[in-house]
Amino acid sequence: MLFCGFHHLLAVFEPHSAMSLLHLAVLDLTAFISLSALICLMPTAYQILEAIAKSQENSRELQRSQQMQQLFLDQGPFVAYIKDEQSRILYYNQELQSRFSVDSQEWLGKTDSEFLPDPEEGRQVMENDRVVLKTLRPLKLIEEVKIPGNDQPCYWLSFKFPFSDYATGANRIGGISIDITESIEAQRSLTDLNRQLEEKTLELEAKKQELIYLSDMADMLYSCESEDEVYQVVTLTCSKLFPNMSGCICITANSKNYVQMSSFWGDRRTNKEIFSQSDCWALRRGKVNLLSSANLGMMCNHLIRPVSGAHLCLPLFGKGEVVGILYIYALKEISPEDQQIAEIIARTLGFALNNLSIKQRLTYDSLRDGMTQLFNQSYMETITEQRLAEAERSGQPLSIIFLDIDNFKSYNSRYGHVTANIVIQGLAKLLLKSIRSFDIPCRWGGEEFVILMPNMTLENLRKRVEQLRVDVEKMQLKDGDRILENITASFGIAVSEPGITVKDLLNRANQAMLEAKRTGKNQVREYVNSCN
């Protein structure tokens, strides 16, 4: 337009004919219109040029943005992919290519079930895709993926989301997955550690409870007064420590001829109640004997046939020798821990039997007269008080006998102290033979003796004491081959009354005995209440 207007302007200055003048006027008008149009269109042309430049800049920016997005998807440290409505791969990035060792075109147009190693895994992935398309909502899940060449599965945190392809209007599925295998393994390790910690805690609680049971057992054993109580305490403890097992305590008889079951626990008995010492290998060898499927030890003959399960025999040591066994039976195996606990119980039981024997011996010595082995004066006073209380409650009489050897000082002067002691011992033996099992004989001191007889009427008491006086008179005494002179004794008897004290009862019997001595000796006198 600019060139055309300039050309018309130059034509004005050229020489022309009349016809040419008319033509020139037209050209001048055209030149004027062209220049006017050029002047008017110049701003619009500038805007057009600016729009074109901006459009080109926007196109370049869009291209750079698309390139950045493509680089982000292709080179990002995550798996990215796009699928169509049939779950066919339309795009996948380099991370997915490198993980599965495939090129950029190998999986295009294929579904997951076609290229994943596990077809079931592929079907599950496609089912998740269908959920996304059906709901048109994003889906977040953890997927377990098996990669060729790796025995251990990988775990991906996957985000699947629907979107529309504006070019075609079709629905698409986009997906981004992040490898969280290390996090899962760390979580599993933490879970395993927590589980192990819980197991250790439970083990410690069990050990603590075992220690409590063993401590309670030791405390109770210290307070036991008889062997039966010892056996009951141990079997009770074993029933708590070994609730799924059975067992018993077997003790060797005093004659050493046989072993007898003293106590047991559990529902099943697999051990004989009485057997010979030679029937048990633990008794023979003085060592633990374990018989089970995992430990083929020697089979003891005291086991009841047929033999199955696990059998543990532990020797019990007391007084420096084997005095019995602790026997344990289990349906399956006896663990080393249970065996260790059983050995502790066996040792503790042996110590308890030893301590009880010493305790009983000390108690016996403290209650008995050393020469006659009858009860001493201190015990007689204590037991008389108890028997009086029982007599008060039951309404039954309590009788007491006080006896003294006649002329014992002259007897002692004639034969000497040693021989005189033989006489006292002989009289003590006679008293033990002549009284009932629940009567209580006592050496009161020197040549004096006291006998406590519960539940006996005065009439029966007179007959029994008179017979005892005759037996003493007829008793034959010897010092080796030498026959000694016979002895006689004076007896005093008394029967309890409601409210009487121990001192008064003993004094009454003593006064009756002194009366027998005063009136001729070798006779029985009963206490007569002068007030009555």
Short mmCIF file of C-alpha atoms in Angstrom, two decimals:
data_model
loop_
_atom_site.label_atom_id
_atom_site.label_comp_id
_atom_site.label_asym_id
_atom_site.label_seq_id
_atom_site.Cartn_x
_atom_site.Cartn_y
_atom_site.Cartn_z
CA MET A 1 0.00 0.00 0.00
CA LEU A 2 2.85 2.36 0.80
CA PHE A 3 4.62 1.53 -2.47
CA CYS A 4 1.49 2.10 -4.53
CA GLY A 5 0.81 5.54 -3.00
CA PHE A 6 4.39 6.66 -3.52
CA HIS A 7 4.22 5.54 -7.14
CA HIS A 8 1.11 7.63 -7.71
CA LEU A 9 2.72 10.64 -6.14
CA LEU A 10 5.69 10.53 -8.51
CA ALA A 11 3.42 10.33 -11.52
CA VAL A 12 2.16 13.89 -10.82
CA PHE A 13 5.46 15.34 -11.87
CA GLU A 14 5.57 13.63 -15.26
CA PRO A 15 4.43 15.53 -18.50
CA HIS A 16 1.05 14.21 -19.75
CA SER A 17 -1.61 14.93 -22.41
CA ALA A 18 -5.15 16.14 -21.69
CA MET A 19 -6.32 12.58 -21.44
CA SER A 20 -3.38 11.90 -19.26
CA LEU A 21 -4.33 14.76 -17.00
CA LEU A 22 -7.60 13.09 -16.27
CA HIS A 23 -5.78 9.88 -15.63
CA LEU A 24 -3.31 11.73 -13.47
CA ALA A 25 -6.14 13.21 -11.40
CA VAL A 26 -7.47 9.74 -10.78
CA LEU A 27 -4.01 8.59 -9.77
CA ASP A 28 -3.62 11.54 -7.44
CA LEU A 29 -6.95 10.77 -5.82
CA THR A 30 -5.98 7.17 -5.47
CA ALA A 31 -2.63 8.17 -3.99
CA PHE A 32 -4.38 10.40 -1.50
CA ILE A 33 -6.78 7.65 -0.51
CA SER A 34 -3.92 5.18 -0.20
CA LEU A 35 -1.86 7.49 1.96
CA SER A 36 -4.90 8.36 4.08
CA ALA A 37 -5.70 4.66 4.47
CA LEU A 38 -2.07 3.97 5.36
CA ILE A 39 -2.10 6.65 8.03
CA CYS A 40 -5.36 5.30 9.49
CA LEU A 41 -4.28 1.63 9.46
CA MET A 42 -0.85 2.15 10.90
CA PRO A 43 -1.99 1.75 14.65
CA THR A 44 -4.03 -1.31 13.77
CA ALA A 45 -1.09 -2.81 11.95
CA TYR A 46 1.05 -2.22 14.98
CA GLN A 47 -1.48 -4.00 17.20
CA ILE A 48 -1.62 -6.88 14.76
CA LEU A 49 2.14 -7.12 14.81
CA GLU A 50 2.11 -7.06 18.62
CA ALA A 51 -0.57 -9.76 18.70
CA ILE A 52 1.43 -11.90 16.32
CA ALA A 53 4.57 -11.45 18.43
CA LYS A 54 2.68 -12.24 21.64
CA SER A 55 1.09 -15.29 20.06
CA GLN A 56 4.49 -16.52 19.02
CA GLU A 57 5.86 -15.89 22.53
CA ASN A 58 2.91 -17.73 24.08
CA SER A 59 3.46 -20.58 21.68
CA ARG A 60 7.10 -20.78 22.66
CA GLU A 61 6.21 -20.55 26.41
CA LEU A 62 3.62 -23.29 25.99
CA GLN A 63 6.16 -25.40 24.21
CA ARG A 64 8.70 -24.81 26.99
CA SER A 65 6.04 -25.68 29.61
CA GLN A 66 5.13 -28.84 27.77
CA GLN A 67 8.79 -29.73 27.52
CA MET A 68 9.22 -29.15 31.29
CA GLN A 69 6.15 -31.27 32.02
CA GLN A 70 7.45 -33.96 29.73
CA LEU A 71 10.86 -33.84 31.43
CA PHE A 72 9.18 -33.91 34.84
CA LEU A 73 7.16 -37.01 33.95
CA ASP A 74 9.94 -38.73 32.05
CA GLN A 75 12.84 -38.10 34.40
CA GLY A 76 11.07 -37.86 37.82
CA PRO A 77 11.96 -40.46 40.53
CA PHE A 78 8.48 -41.97 40.36
CA VAL A 79 6.44 -44.17 38.06
CA ALA A 80 3.99 -42.29 35.79
CA TYR A 81 1.63 -43.66 33.18
CA ILE A 82 -1.55 -42.89 31.20
CA LYS A 83 -4.14 -45.50 30.21
CA ASP A 84 -7.26 -45.51 28.11
CA GLU A 85 -10.69 -46.79 29.16
CA GLN A 86 -9.63 -50.40 28.46
CA SER A 87 -6.58 -50.02 30.75
CA ARG A 88 -4.26 -50.05 27.73
CA ILE A 89 -1.00 -48.18 28.23
CA LEU A 90 -0.81 -44.90 26.27
CA TYR A 91 2.24 -43.51 28.00
CA TYR A 92 4.78 -44.52 30.66
CA ASN A 93 7.87 -42.69 31.85
CA GLN A 94 11.52 -43.64 32.02
CA GLU A 95 11.32 -44.75 35.68
CA LEU A 96 8.84 -47.47 34.75
CA GLN A 97 10.99 -48.39 31.75
CA SER A 98 14.12 -48.76 33.88
CA ARG A 99 12.39 -50.77 36.62
CA PHE A 100 10.96 -53.32 34.21
CA SER A 101 13.82 -53.07 31.70
CA VAL A 102 11.59 -52.20 28.73
CA ASP A 103 11.88 -49.55 26.01
CA SER A 104 9.50 -46.63 25.47
CA GLN A 105 7.34 -48.45 22.89
CA GLU A 106 7.22 -52.05 24.18
CA TRP A 107 4.17 -51.72 26.44
CA LEU A 108 2.14 -49.24 24.41
CA GLY A 109 -1.35 -50.59 23.72
CA LYS A 110 -0.99 -53.43 26.26
CA THR A 111 -2.81 -54.04 29.55
CA ASP A 112 -1.19 -54.80 32.88
CA SER A 113 -2.21 -58.46 32.78
CA GLU A 114 -0.23 -58.82 29.53
CA PHE A 115 3.15 -57.62 30.79
CA LEU A 116 3.18 -58.05 34.59
CA PRO A 117 4.83 -61.31 35.77
CA ASP A 118 1.87 -62.27 37.96
CA PRO A 119 -1.41 -62.38 35.97
CA GLU A 120 -3.45 -62.14 39.18
CA GLU A 121 -1.57 -58.98 40.07
CA GLY A 122 -2.37 -57.57 36.63
CA ARG A 123 -6.08 -58.34 37.03
CA GLN A 124 -6.11 -56.58 40.39
CA VAL A 125 -4.50 -53.47 38.88
CA MET A 126 -7.09 -53.41 36.10
CA GLU A 127 -9.88 -53.80 38.67
CA ASN A 128 -8.56 -50.69 40.41
CA ASP A 129 -8.60 -48.86 37.08
CA ARG A 130 -12.25 -49.77 36.59
CA VAL A 131 -13.07 -48.41 40.05
CA VAL A 132 -11.50 -45.07 39.07
CA LEU A 133 -13.44 -44.88 35.78
CA LYS A 134 -16.69 -45.93 37.43
CA THR A 135 -16.55 -43.47 40.30
CA LEU A 136 -14.65 -40.74 38.42
CA ARG A 137 -12.82 -40.08 41.67
CA PRO A 138 -9.14 -40.39 42.58
CA LEU A 139 -8.00 -43.61 44.21
CA LYS A 140 -5.14 -43.92 46.68
CA LEU A 141 -3.79 -47.37 47.50
CA ILE A 142 -0.69 -49.44 48.24
CA GLU A 143 0.14 -51.96 45.52
CA GLU A 144 2.40 -54.98 45.81
CA VAL A 145 4.40 -55.30 42.58
CA LYS A 146 6.71 -58.11 41.56
CA ILE A 147 9.57 -57.00 39.33
CA PRO A 148 11.41 -59.52 37.13
CA GLY A 149 14.80 -60.50 38.56
CA ASN A 150 13.84 -59.54 42.11
CA ASP A 151 12.59 -62.24 44.47
CA GLN A 152 11.25 -59.75 46.97
CA PRO A 153 8.11 -57.79 46.01
CA CYS A 154 8.10 -54.00 45.84
CA TYR A 155 5.46 -51.80 47.39
CA TRP A 156 4.15 -48.69 45.63
CA LEU A 157 2.01 -45.90 46.99
CA SER A 158 -0.17 -45.27 43.94
CA PHE A 159 -2.47 -42.36 43.04
CA LYS A 160 -4.91 -43.08 40.18
CA PHE A 161 -7.13 -40.31 38.87
CA PRO A 162 -9.51 -39.83 35.92
CA PHE A 163 -9.26 -37.00 33.34
CA SER A 164 -10.58 -36.20 29.86
CA ASP A 165 -8.60 -36.06 26.64
CA TYR A 166 -9.81 -32.71 25.18
CA ALA A 167 -8.60 -33.64 21.75
CA THR A 168 -10.81 -36.74 21.52
CA GLY A 169 -13.19 -36.32 24.48
CA ALA A 170 -12.30 -39.82 25.75
CA ASN A 171 -11.74 -40.63 29.43
CA ARG A 172 -8.21 -41.40 30.52
CA ILE A 173 -6.58 -42.81 33.66
CA GLY A 174 -3.48 -41.14 35.00
CA GLY A 175 -1.31 -42.75 37.60
CA ILE A 176 1.71 -41.87 39.71
CA SER A 177 3.38 -44.43 41.98
CA ILE A 178 6.10 -43.88 44.56
CA ASP A 179 8.29 -46.73 45.78
CA ILE A 180 7.71 -47.12 49.53
CA THR A 181 9.35 -50.55 49.90
CA GLU A 182 11.92 -49.23 52.35
CA SER A 183 9.20 -47.64 54.46
CA ILE A 184 7.15 -50.84 54.45
CA GLU A 185 10.20 -52.90 55.39
CA ALA A 186 11.08 -50.42 58.11
CA GLN A 187 7.50 -50.60 59.39
CA ARG A 188 7.65 -54.38 59.32
CA SER A 189 10.96 -54.33 61.15
CA LEU A 190 9.44 -52.02 63.72
CA THR A 191 6.43 -54.33 64.01
CA ASP A 192 8.75 -57.33 64.42
CA LEU A 193 10.71 -55.45 67.07
CA ASN A 194 7.49 -54.56 68.88
CA ARG A 195 6.35 -58.18 68.69
CA GLN A 196 9.70 -59.37 69.99
CA LEU A 197 9.53 -56.78 72.74
CA GLU A 198 6.05 -57.98 73.69
CA GLU A 199 7.28 -61.58 73.69
CA LYS A 200 10.24 -60.63 75.86
CA THR A 201 7.91 -58.72 78.16
CA LEU A 202 5.66 -61.75 78.46
CA GLU A 203 8.70 -63.95 79.08
CA LEU A 204 9.89 -61.58 81.80
CA GLU A 205 6.41 -61.56 83.33
CA ALA A 206 6.40 -65.37 83.25
CA LYS A 207 9.88 -65.48 84.81
CA LYS A 208 8.74 -62.99 87.44
CA GLN A 209 5.73 -65.16 88.23
CA GLU A 210 7.96 -68.23 88.41
CA LEU A 211 10.24 -66.45 90.86
CA ILE A 212 7.20 -65.47 92.95
CA TYR A 213 6.02 -69.10 93.03
CA LEU A 214 9.50 -70.35 93.95
CA SER A 215 9.90 -67.65 96.61
CA ASP A 216 6.50 -68.49 98.12
CA MET A 217 7.42 -72.18 98.09
CA ALA A 218 10.70 -71.54 99.92
CA ASP A 219 8.92 -69.36 102.47
CA MET A 220 6.25 -71.98 103.15
CA LEU A 221 8.79 -74.81 103.32
CA TYR A 222 10.61 -72.92 106.05
CA SER A 223 7.39 -72.95 108.12
CA CYS A 224 6.48 -76.62 107.55
CA GLU A 225 6.27 -78.81 110.66
CA SER A 226 6.06 -82.23 108.97
CA GLU A 227 7.15 -84.04 105.82
CA ASP A 228 3.54 -84.26 104.62
CA GLU A 229 3.30 -80.47 104.71
CA VAL A 230 6.56 -80.23 102.75
CA TYR A 231 5.22 -82.55 100.05
CA GLN A 232 1.93 -80.64 99.83
CA VAL A 233 3.73 -77.31 99.42
CA VAL A 234 5.98 -78.66 96.64
CA THR A 235 3.17 -80.35 94.69
CA LEU A 236 1.07 -77.18 94.93
CA THR A 237 3.97 -75.16 93.51
CA CYS A 238 4.55 -77.70 90.74
CA SER A 239 0.88 -77.56 89.75
CA LYS A 240 1.28 -73.79 89.28
CA LEU A 241 4.61 -73.90 87.46
CA PHE A 242 3.75 -76.93 85.31
CA PRO A 243 -0.03 -76.66 84.76
CA ASN A 244 0.03 -78.87 81.66
CA MET A 245 2.11 -81.60 83.26
CA SER A 246 1.65 -84.28 85.90
CA GLY A 247 4.04 -85.55 88.51
CA CYS A 248 4.65 -86.81 92.01
CA ILE A 249 7.12 -87.00 94.87
CA CYS A 250 8.36 -90.49 95.74
CA ILE A 251 10.25 -91.07 99.00
CA THR A 252 12.39 -94.04 100.01
CA ALA A 253 11.03 -95.94 103.02
CA ASN A 254 13.04 -96.06 106.25
CA SER A 255 13.75 -99.71 105.60
CA LYS A 256 15.35 -98.79 102.23
CA ASN A 257 13.45 -101.72 100.69
CA TYR A 258 11.01 -99.75 98.55
CA VAL A 259 10.02 -96.28 97.30
CA GLN A 260 6.50 -94.92 97.84
CA MET A 261 4.56 -92.07 96.26
CA SER A 262 3.98 -89.39 98.90
CA SER A 263 2.03 -86.78 96.90
CA PHE A 264 1.13 -86.01 93.29
CA TRP A 265 -0.41 -83.37 91.01
CA GLY A 266 -2.03 -83.39 87.58
CA ASP A 267 -4.73 -85.50 85.96
CA ARG A 268 -2.73 -88.41 84.62
CA ARG A 269 -0.68 -90.89 86.61
CA THR A 270 2.07 -92.64 84.68
CA ASN A 271 4.14 -93.73 87.67
CA LYS A 272 3.71 -96.68 90.05
CA GLU A 273 2.78 -95.83 93.63
CA ILE A 274 5.25 -98.33 95.13
CA PHE A 275 8.40 -99.62 93.46
CA SER A 276 11.93 -100.75 94.17
CA GLN A 277 14.89 -98.37 94.33
CA SER A 278 16.52 -100.24 91.46
CA ASP A 279 13.52 -99.45 89.23
CA CYS A 280 14.60 -95.79 88.88
CA TRP A 281 17.80 -94.75 87.09
CA ALA A 282 17.84 -91.42 88.94
CA LEU A 283 17.88 -93.28 92.27
CA ARG A 284 20.57 -95.65 91.06
CA ARG A 285 22.93 -93.03 89.70
CA GLY A 286 21.99 -89.98 91.76
CA LYS A 287 21.61 -88.00 88.53
CA VAL A 288 18.77 -86.57 86.44
CA ASN A 289 17.21 -89.02 83.99
CA LEU A 290 15.15 -87.65 81.05
CA LEU A 291 13.28 -89.87 78.62
CA SER A 292 11.56 -88.29 75.59
CA SER A 293 11.43 -88.47 71.80
CA ALA A 294 14.16 -85.82 71.61
CA ASN A 295 16.27 -87.31 74.41
CA LEU A 296 16.53 -91.08 74.36
CA GLY A 297 17.47 -91.67 77.98
CA MET A 298 17.11 -94.85 80.00
CA MET A 299 13.58 -96.10 80.66
CA CYS A 300 12.74 -96.53 84.35
CA ASN A 301 10.80 -99.61 85.40
CA HIS A 302 8.51 -97.61 87.68
CA LEU A 303 6.80 -96.08 84.60
CA ILE A 304 3.38 -97.49 83.73
CA ARG A 305 3.29 -99.13 80.29
CA PRO A 306 2.76 -98.20 77.52
CA VAL A 307 5.24 -95.35 77.83
CA SER A 308 4.73 -92.17 75.78
CA GLY A 309 5.51 -88.49 76.13
CA ALA A 310 8.39 -87.14 78.21
CA HIS A 311 9.45 -88.42 81.65
CA LEU A 312 11.82 -86.61 84.00
CA CYS A 313 13.21 -88.14 87.22
CA LEU A 314 15.21 -85.89 89.55
CA PRO A 315 16.96 -87.32 92.63
CA LEU A 316 16.24 -85.78 96.03
CA PHE A 317 19.26 -85.49 98.34
CA GLY A 318 18.78 -85.45 102.09
CA LYS A 319 21.10 -86.33 104.95
CA GLY A 320 23.92 -86.82 102.47
CA GLU A 321 22.14 -89.48 100.42
CA VAL A 322 19.38 -89.94 97.85
CA VAL A 323 16.07 -90.08 99.72
CA GLY A 324 13.64 -90.09 96.77
CA ILE A 325 12.77 -88.56 93.41
CA LEU A 326 10.75 -85.73 91.94
CA TYR A 327 8.99 -87.20 88.90
CA ILE A 328 7.44 -85.08 86.09
CA TYR A 329 5.46 -86.24 83.05
CA ALA A 330 4.57 -84.20 79.93
CA LEU A 331 2.54 -85.15 76.86
CA LYS A 332 5.21 -83.84 74.50
CA GLU A 333 8.58 -82.39 75.46
CA ILE A 334 9.93 -80.88 78.65
CA SER A 335 11.76 -77.69 77.72
CA PRO A 336 15.25 -76.95 79.09
CA GLU A 337 13.74 -74.03 81.02
CA ASP A 338 11.16 -76.28 82.69
CA GLN A 339 13.86 -78.84 83.42
CA GLN A 340 15.98 -76.14 85.05
CA ILE A 341 13.05 -75.05 87.23
CA ALA A 342 12.38 -78.67 88.17
CA GLU A 343 16.01 -79.09 89.24
CA ILE A 344 15.71 -75.97 91.43
CA ILE A 345 12.57 -77.41 93.03
CA ALA A 346 14.28 -80.78 93.61
CA ARG A 347 17.27 -79.12 95.30
CA THR A 348 15.00 -76.91 97.40
CA LEU A 349 12.94 -79.93 98.41
CA GLY A 350 16.09 -81.77 99.48
CA PHE A 351 17.20 -78.78 101.55
CA ALA A 352 13.74 -78.54 103.10
CA LEU A 353 13.78 -82.21 104.14
CA ASN A 354 17.23 -81.72 105.67
CA ASN A 355 16.14 -78.58 107.52
CA LEU A 356 12.96 -80.27 108.72
CA SER A 357 14.96 -83.20 110.06
CA ILE A 358 17.28 -80.85 111.94
CA LYS A 359 14.34 -78.78 113.16
CA GLN A 360 12.51 -81.87 114.39
CA ARG A 361 15.63 -83.12 116.11
CA LEU A 362 16.14 -79.77 117.83
CA THR A 363 12.48 -79.63 118.78
CA TYR A 364 12.60 -83.21 120.06
CA ASP A 365 15.69 -82.48 122.14
CA SER A 366 14.15 -79.30 123.56
CA LEU A 367 10.98 -81.13 124.61
CA ARG A 368 12.44 -84.43 125.80
CA ASP A 369 14.36 -85.59 128.79
CA GLY A 370 17.80 -86.67 127.65
CA MET A 371 17.98 -89.81 129.79
CA THR A 372 14.49 -91.29 129.39
CA GLN A 373 13.32 -89.60 126.14
CA LEU A 374 10.07 -88.79 127.92
CA PHE A 375 8.75 -85.24 127.75
CA ASN A 376 10.38 -82.77 130.13
CA GLN A 377 8.78 -80.60 132.81
CA SER A 378 8.55 -77.49 130.60
CA TYR A 379 6.61 -79.32 127.88
CA MET A 380 4.36 -80.98 130.46
CA GLU A 381 3.29 -77.64 131.87
CA THR A 382 2.54 -76.29 128.37
CA ILE A 383 0.64 -79.32 127.11
CA THR A 384 -1.33 -79.60 130.36
CA GLU A 385 -2.61 -76.07 129.84
CA GLN A 386 -3.77 -76.98 126.32
CA ARG A 387 -5.41 -80.21 127.46
CA LEU A 388 -7.22 -78.40 130.26
CA ALA A 389 -8.68 -75.94 127.74
CA GLU A 390 -9.82 -78.83 125.54
CA ALA A 391 -11.37 -80.57 128.53
CA GLU A 392 -13.27 -77.39 129.40
CA ARG A 393 -14.73 -77.16 125.85
CA SER A 394 -15.58 -80.86 125.54
CA GLY A 395 -16.79 -81.36 129.08
CA GLN A 396 -14.53 -84.40 129.48
CA PRO A 397 -12.28 -84.86 132.53
CA LEU A 398 -8.49 -84.59 132.43
CA SER A 399 -6.64 -86.91 134.82
CA ILE A 400 -3.09 -86.58 136.05
CA ILE A 401 -0.78 -89.09 137.79
CA PHE A 402 2.17 -88.10 139.95
CA LEU A 403 4.55 -90.96 140.93
CA ASP A 404 7.82 -91.14 142.82
CA ILE A 405 10.20 -94.09 143.27
CA ASP A 406 10.25 -95.21 146.88
CA ASN A 407 13.54 -95.10 148.83
CA PHE A 408 15.47 -94.10 145.74
CA LYS A 409 18.23 -92.32 147.67
CA SER A 410 19.21 -95.50 149.48
CA TYR A 411 18.93 -97.39 146.19
CA ASN A 412 21.23 -94.83 144.62
CA SER A 413 23.70 -95.15 147.52
CA ARG A 414 23.71 -98.91 147.27
CA TYR A 415 24.19 -99.33 143.52
CA GLY A 416 25.65 -95.96 142.46
CA HIS A 417 24.45 -93.29 140.08
CA VAL A 418 25.07 -95.25 136.87
CA THR A 419 23.00 -98.21 137.97
CA ALA A 420 20.36 -95.93 139.43
CA ASN A 421 20.02 -94.30 135.99
CA ILE A 422 19.37 -97.75 134.52
CA VAL A 423 16.44 -98.09 136.93
CA ILE A 424 15.03 -94.73 135.88
CA GLN A 425 15.33 -95.67 132.18
CA GLY A 426 13.66 -99.02 132.81
CA LEU A 427 10.75 -97.35 134.59
CA ALA A 428 10.35 -94.89 131.65
CA LYS A 429 10.11 -97.82 129.20
CA LEU A 430 7.49 -99.48 131.40
CA LEU A 431 5.42 -96.31 131.49
CA LEU A 432 5.48 -96.02 127.68
CA LYS A 433 4.24 -99.61 127.33
CA SER A 434 1.50 -99.25 129.93
CA ILE A 435 -0.22 -96.05 128.75
CA ARG A 436 -2.39 -95.24 125.75
CA SER A 437 -0.91 -93.71 122.59
CA PHE A 438 -2.43 -90.31 123.32
CA ASP A 439 -1.45 -90.23 126.99
CA ILE A 440 1.50 -87.98 127.74
CA PRO A 441 4.33 -89.24 130.04
CA CYS A 442 6.88 -86.86 131.55
CA ARG A 443 9.96 -87.07 133.73
CA TRP A 444 9.29 -84.35 136.25
CA GLY A 445 12.75 -84.46 137.73
CA GLY A 446 15.03 -86.92 139.58
CA GLU A 447 12.94 -90.04 140.35
CA GLU A 448 9.57 -88.27 139.87
CA PHE A 449 7.27 -88.82 136.88
CA VAL A 450 3.99 -87.31 135.69
CA ILE A 451 1.44 -88.86 133.32
CA LEU A 452 -1.38 -86.87 131.68
CA MET A 453 -4.47 -88.92 130.73
CA PRO A 454 -7.36 -87.17 128.94
CA ASN A 455 -10.94 -88.48 128.75
CA MET A 456 -10.72 -90.92 131.64
CA THR A 457 -13.16 -91.26 134.52
CA LEU A 458 -11.97 -91.51 138.10
CA GLU A 459 -13.04 -95.14 138.39
CA ASN A 460 -11.08 -96.22 135.31
CA LEU A 461 -8.17 -94.10 136.45
CA ARG A 462 -8.01 -95.96 139.79
CA LYS A 463 -7.93 -99.35 138.06
CA ARG A 464 -5.29 -98.34 135.53
CA VAL A 465 -2.97 -96.73 138.09
CA GLU A 466 -3.29 -99.68 140.45
CA GLN A 467 -2.29 -102.00 137.63
CA LEU A 468 0.62 -99.71 136.84
CA ARG A 469 1.72 -99.86 140.52
CA VAL A 470 1.71 -103.65 140.39
CA ASP A 471 3.68 -103.65 137.11
CA VAL A 472 6.33 -101.40 138.68
CA GLU A 473 6.58 -103.68 141.69
CA LYS A 474 7.05 -106.77 139.51
CA MET A 475 9.45 -105.11 137.04
CA GLN A 476 12.76 -106.99 136.76
CA LEU A 477 15.85 -104.81 136.54
CA LYS A 478 19.31 -105.85 135.37
CA ASP A 479 22.68 -104.19 135.13
CA GLY A 480 24.32 -106.43 132.61
CA ASP A 481 24.09 -109.94 134.05
CA ARG A 482 23.47 -108.69 137.56
CA ILE A 483 19.87 -108.73 138.74
CA LEU A 484 18.95 -105.64 140.73
CA GLU A 485 16.58 -105.28 143.63
CA ASN A 486 13.00 -104.52 142.66
CA ILE A 487 11.59 -101.06 143.18
CA THR A 488 8.22 -99.71 144.25
CA ALA A 489 6.58 -96.36 143.66
CA SER A 490 4.01 -94.15 145.33
CA PHE A 491 1.20 -92.74 143.16
CA GLY A 492 -0.98 -89.69 143.50
CA ILE A 493 -3.92 -89.02 141.18
CA ALA A 494 -6.20 -86.05 140.56
CA VAL A 495 -9.02 -85.20 138.15
CA SER A 496 -9.64 -81.75 136.71
CA GLU A 497 -12.56 -79.55 137.64
CA PRO A 498 -14.01 -76.57 135.74
CA GLY A 499 -11.83 -73.50 136.18
CA ILE A 500 -8.85 -75.31 137.72
CA THR A 501 -5.35 -74.11 136.78
CA VAL A 502 -2.38 -76.19 135.71
CA LYS A 503 -0.53 -75.39 138.92
CA ASP A 504 -3.45 -76.43 141.14
CA LEU A 505 -3.98 -79.67 139.21
CA LEU A 506 -0.32 -80.65 139.50
CA ASN A 507 -0.26 -79.67 143.18
CA ARG A 508 -3.29 -81.86 143.88
CA ALA A 509 -1.64 -84.90 142.27
CA ASN A 510 1.62 -84.14 144.09
CA GLN A 511 -0.15 -83.83 147.46
CA ALA A 512 -1.86 -87.18 146.88
CA MET A 513 1.52 -88.76 146.07
CA LEU A 514 3.07 -87.32 149.24
CA GLU A 515 0.15 -88.70 151.21
CA ALA A 516 0.83 -92.16 149.71
CA LYS A 517 4.45 -91.92 150.81
CA ARG A 518 3.52 -90.70 154.30
CA THR A 519 1.04 -93.53 154.85
CA GLY A 520 3.28 -96.45 153.87
CA LYS A 521 4.49 -96.01 150.27
CA ASN A 522 3.91 -98.39 147.34
CA GLN A 523 0.28 -97.40 147.09
CA VAL A 524 -2.13 -95.17 145.14
CA ARG A 525 -3.81 -92.16 146.71
CA GLU A 526 -6.28 -89.80 145.11
CA TYR A 527 -6.67 -86.15 145.91
CA VAL A 528 -9.53 -85.40 148.26
CA ASN A 529 -10.81 -81.83 148.39
CA SER A 530 -11.04 -81.01 152.10
CA CYS A 531 -13.43 -78.15 151.35
CA ASN A 532 -15.94 -80.63 149.97
#
